[in-house]
Coordinates of C-alpha atoms in Angstrom, one line a residue:
M442 CA 0.0 0.0 0.0
T443 CA 1.1 3.5 -0.6
I444 CA 0.1 6.5 1.5
S445 CA -1.6 8.8 -1.0
N446 CA -3.1 11.6 1.1
R447 CA -1.3 14.9 1.0
L448 CA -0.4 15.1 4.7
G449 CA 0.6 11.4 5.1
L450 CA -0.3 9.3 8.0
H451 CA -0.7 12.1 10.6
A452 CA -2.8 11.9 13.8
R453 CA -6.3 11.9 12.3
P454 CA -5.7 9.0 9.8
A455 CA -3.6 7.1 12.3
A456 CA -6.5 7.3 14.8
R457 CA -8.9 6.2 12.2
F458 CA -6.6 3.3 11.3
A459 CA -6.1 2.2 14.9
R460 CA -9.8 2.5 15.7
M461 CA -10.8 0.5 12.6
A462 CA -8.1 -2.1 13.4
S463 CA -9.4 -2.4 16.9
G464 CA -12.8 -3.5 15.6
F465 CA -11.3 -6.8 14.5
R466 CA -10.5 -9.8 16.7
S467 CA -7.3 -10.5 14.8
R468 CA -3.9 -8.9 15.7
V469 CA -3.0 -6.3 13.2
W470 CA 0.4 -5.0 12.3
L471 CA 1.5 -2.1 10.1
V472 CA 4.9 -2.5 8.6
R473 CA 7.3 0.1 7.1
D474 CA 10.8 -0.8 6.0
G475 CA 10.8 -4.0 8.0
E476 CA 9.6 -2.3 11.2
A477 CA 6.3 -3.7 12.4
V478 CA 4.0 -1.9 14.9
D479 CA 0.7 -2.7 16.5
G480 CA -1.9 -1.4 14.1
K481 CA -4.4 -1.0 17.0
S482 CA -2.2 1.5 18.8
I483 CA -2.4 5.1 17.5
L484 CA 0.9 5.9 19.2
E485 CA 2.7 3.0 17.6
V486 CA 1.2 3.8 14.2
L487 CA 2.4 7.4 14.5
T488 CA 6.0 6.2 15.3
L489 CA 6.3 5.0 11.7
A490 CA 6.3 8.7 10.5
C491 CA 4.8 8.1 7.1
P492 CA 4.6 11.0 4.7
K493 CA 2.8 10.9 1.4
G494 CA 4.4 8.2 -0.9
T495 CA 5.4 5.9 2.0
R496 CA 4.9 2.2 1.2
L497 CA 3.4 0.1 3.9
I498 CA 2.4 -3.5 4.5
I499 CA -0.7 -4.5 6.5
R500 CA -0.5 -7.8 8.2
A501 CA -3.1 -9.6 10.4
S502 CA -3.3 -12.9 12.2
G503 CA -6.5 -14.3 13.7
P504 CA -10.1 -15.4 12.9
D505 CA -11.0 -12.3 10.8
A506 CA -7.5 -11.6 9.4
Q507 CA -8.4 -11.5 5.8
L508 CA -11.4 -9.1 6.4
A509 CA -9.1 -6.9 8.5
V510 CA -6.5 -6.6 5.8
D511 CA -9.0 -6.0 3.1
T512 CA -10.9 -3.4 5.1
L513 CA -7.7 -1.6 6.2
C514 CA -6.3 -1.6 2.7
Q515 CA -9.4 0.0 1.5
L516 CA -9.1 2.7 4.1
V517 CA -5.5 3.5 3.0
T518 CA -6.6 3.3 -0.7
D519 CA -9.4 5.8 0.1
S520 CA -6.8 8.2 1.6
F521 CA -8.4 7.7 5.1
G522 CA -11.4 9.6 3.9
E523 CA -9.5 12.8 3.6
L524 CA -10.1 15.1 0.7
D525 CA -7.0 16.8 -0.8

């Protein structure tokens, strides 16, 4: 996935990502350059410091892992609902 919104993965989209990830029973990780963080933690997501153009991988493990990955990928693809 590539971050496409103008301001990157700042606080508001990070909060949205973490909140959405928390809705799944599976564990969710967000990975940048080999560094994986808990996708359900806004603070950990923010530590990745992802400006526009950053490439990320979303991983999940658990009973609804595929749905979690698909849903979160769609959120990133939709620029976290932000209009540029």
